[in-house]
Amino acid sequence: MTVRVRIAPSPTGNLHIGTARTAVFNWLLARRQGGQFIIRIEDTDTERSRPEYTQNILDGFTWLGMTWDEGPFYQSQRLDLYRAAVQKLLDQGLAYRCYCTAEELNQLRESQRARKEAPRYDNRHRNLTPEQEAAFQAEGRKPVIRFKIEDDAQIVWDDQVRGKMVWKGADLGGDMVVARTPAGDEPFGQPLYNLAVVVDDMDMQISHVIRGEDHIANTAKQILLYEALGGTIPTFGHTPLILNKEGRKLSKRDGVTSIDDFRKLGFTAEAIANYMCLLGWTPPDSTQEIFTLPEAAAQFDLDRVNKAGAKFDWDKLDWINSQYLHALPAAELTDMLIPYWQEAGYTIDPEGDRAWLEDLTAMIAPSLTRLPDAVAEVRLLVGEGITFNEKAADHVAQAGVAAVYQGVLEALAQTSEDFTPELAKGIIKTVTKALGVKKGFVMKSLRAGLTGELQGPDLIGSWVLLHAKGQDGVRLQQALAQAAG
Ligand code: GLU
């Protein structure tokens, strides 16, 4: 059997981490099985759907590295298909017109609540006579279409994640609305989610429906619709919810939920994609934590998707992100960092300074967890001159510091060779010896003089970079004036 899976986002917001994770699992299954991954945009809710959200969702999939084989298909362009299915259900007597008003349904719910019963439609319009229908119509009532759900129906499926699932028709809330009231003279209004999904999944020959566990009750309803419409029931698998630190479903209240949010925080696409695999899936080697999507696909199996909710672990994501940043070639990482430096207002010339920026990147890369960390990391190395912070100023005011700067400046004036780390270390050694002080004192003084602070990136590396810009001499002169003054 060809595996055909789909991701079916509703474009009512930017690409959500939950949707992206569901997409990842579908994509992994398709790639593992040599099947097809299909995108379907469920945009029938015209009030809440927006083209810019569709674009954001598609861009997000692309950014994360998920290519698709078919689509995007748009439900808004397929309404005729859904209407035909509703008509078929009506023709077969499997669906009917319900003329209940919102008020009547409210009263029903209230009385059920008073009796401490679960709210459900009581199927009261299931067997209206033509006369009763005509009377409602004469009142100006507009019907919805309800699909019959027998209380004693047994719905059973073998869930690929959760095992055998058994639902009773009685637990599905009564006969289900499959089409809204019509706006005008049409026989019925807009077909609804459960019906549209089944029509599409049948039409697109979807073999596996892999989606979040919040859809389990929908699956029970949809299986009844497959049976009614004569479709082949696909294999279902319900993935665990993503939970926040407190163990509750990750929601908008947690602040960061869209893929864009994560991107803006400075996570790479590879790290997010990698982490999403681990949100609910355990690779065969359960100690393996770093892999690309294709690497995960080579070993993906629904059997290893967990039932329990997947706790979102920021430390793990940070760690994974740092692994990717540390492994990136300097040129690629530089491209990613330049926008952050520019945004921070640093005076850098992305073209003229290219080689220097790559060296700078290579030096700070091991310290990065998220991309914006690079802003603080290079703060002391870009720009002209220095500003002493309090601790550095205190140090520079100490006796003997001016002599260090004099010694280093003299050594610099005498060097004509390439300024390498070895050369820098040599100067430190010479000055230390000549002044008869501790090496640590020279290093600390140099750091203060070159950067204006006592802490920062690797000292020798920083010095080499500052030298390439002619900044070491300038800064040490400034420091000497401060020390002597
Ligand atoms: N549009 C639904 C959602 O975004 C799709 C559910 C499904 O996969 O059937 O939740």
mmCIF file of C-alpha atoms and ligand atoms in Angstrom, residues 6 8-10 40 42 193 197 211 215 222, ligand 1:
data_model
loop_
_atom_site.group_PDB
_atom_site.id
_atom_site.type_symbol
_atom_site.label_atom_id
_atom_site.label_comp_id
_atom_site.label_asym_id
_atom_site.label_seq_id
_atom_site.Cartn_x
_atom_site.Cartn_y
_atom_site.Cartn_z
ATOM 1 C CA ARG A 6 -1.488 14.902 4.913
ATOM 2 C CA ALA A 8 -4.319 19.956 7.150
ATOM 3 C CA PRO A 9 -3.774 23.268 8.911
ATOM 4 C CA SER A 10 -6.469 25.876 9.346
ATOM 5 C CA ARG A 40 -4.338 20.755 2.536
ATOM 6 C CA GLU A 42 -8.607 24.007 5.697
ATOM 7 C CA TYR A 193 -15.142 20.351 9.362
ATOM 8 C CA VAL A 197 -12.178 16.251 6.182
ATOM 9 C CA ARG A 211 -2.910 14.180 14.048
ATOM 10 C CA HIS A 215 -9.000 15.036 17.450
ATOM 11 C CA GLN A 222 -15.403 10.600 11.040
HETATM 12 N N1 GLU B 1 -7.820 21.687 10.331
HETATM 13 C C1 GLU B 1 -7.662 20.771 11.418
HETATM 14 C C2 GLU B 1 -6.719 21.383 12.425
HETATM 15 O O1 GLU B 1 -6.005 22.309 12.098
HETATM 16 C C3 GLU B 1 -7.087 19.498 10.863
HETATM 17 C C4 GLU B 1 -7.323 18.320 11.670
HETATM 18 C C5 GLU B 1 -7.026 17.052 10.882
HETATM 19 O O2 GLU B 1 -5.843 16.771 10.692
HETATM 20 O O3 GLU B 1 -7.953 16.412 10.459
HETATM 21 O O4 GLU B 1 -6.726 21.000 13.570
#
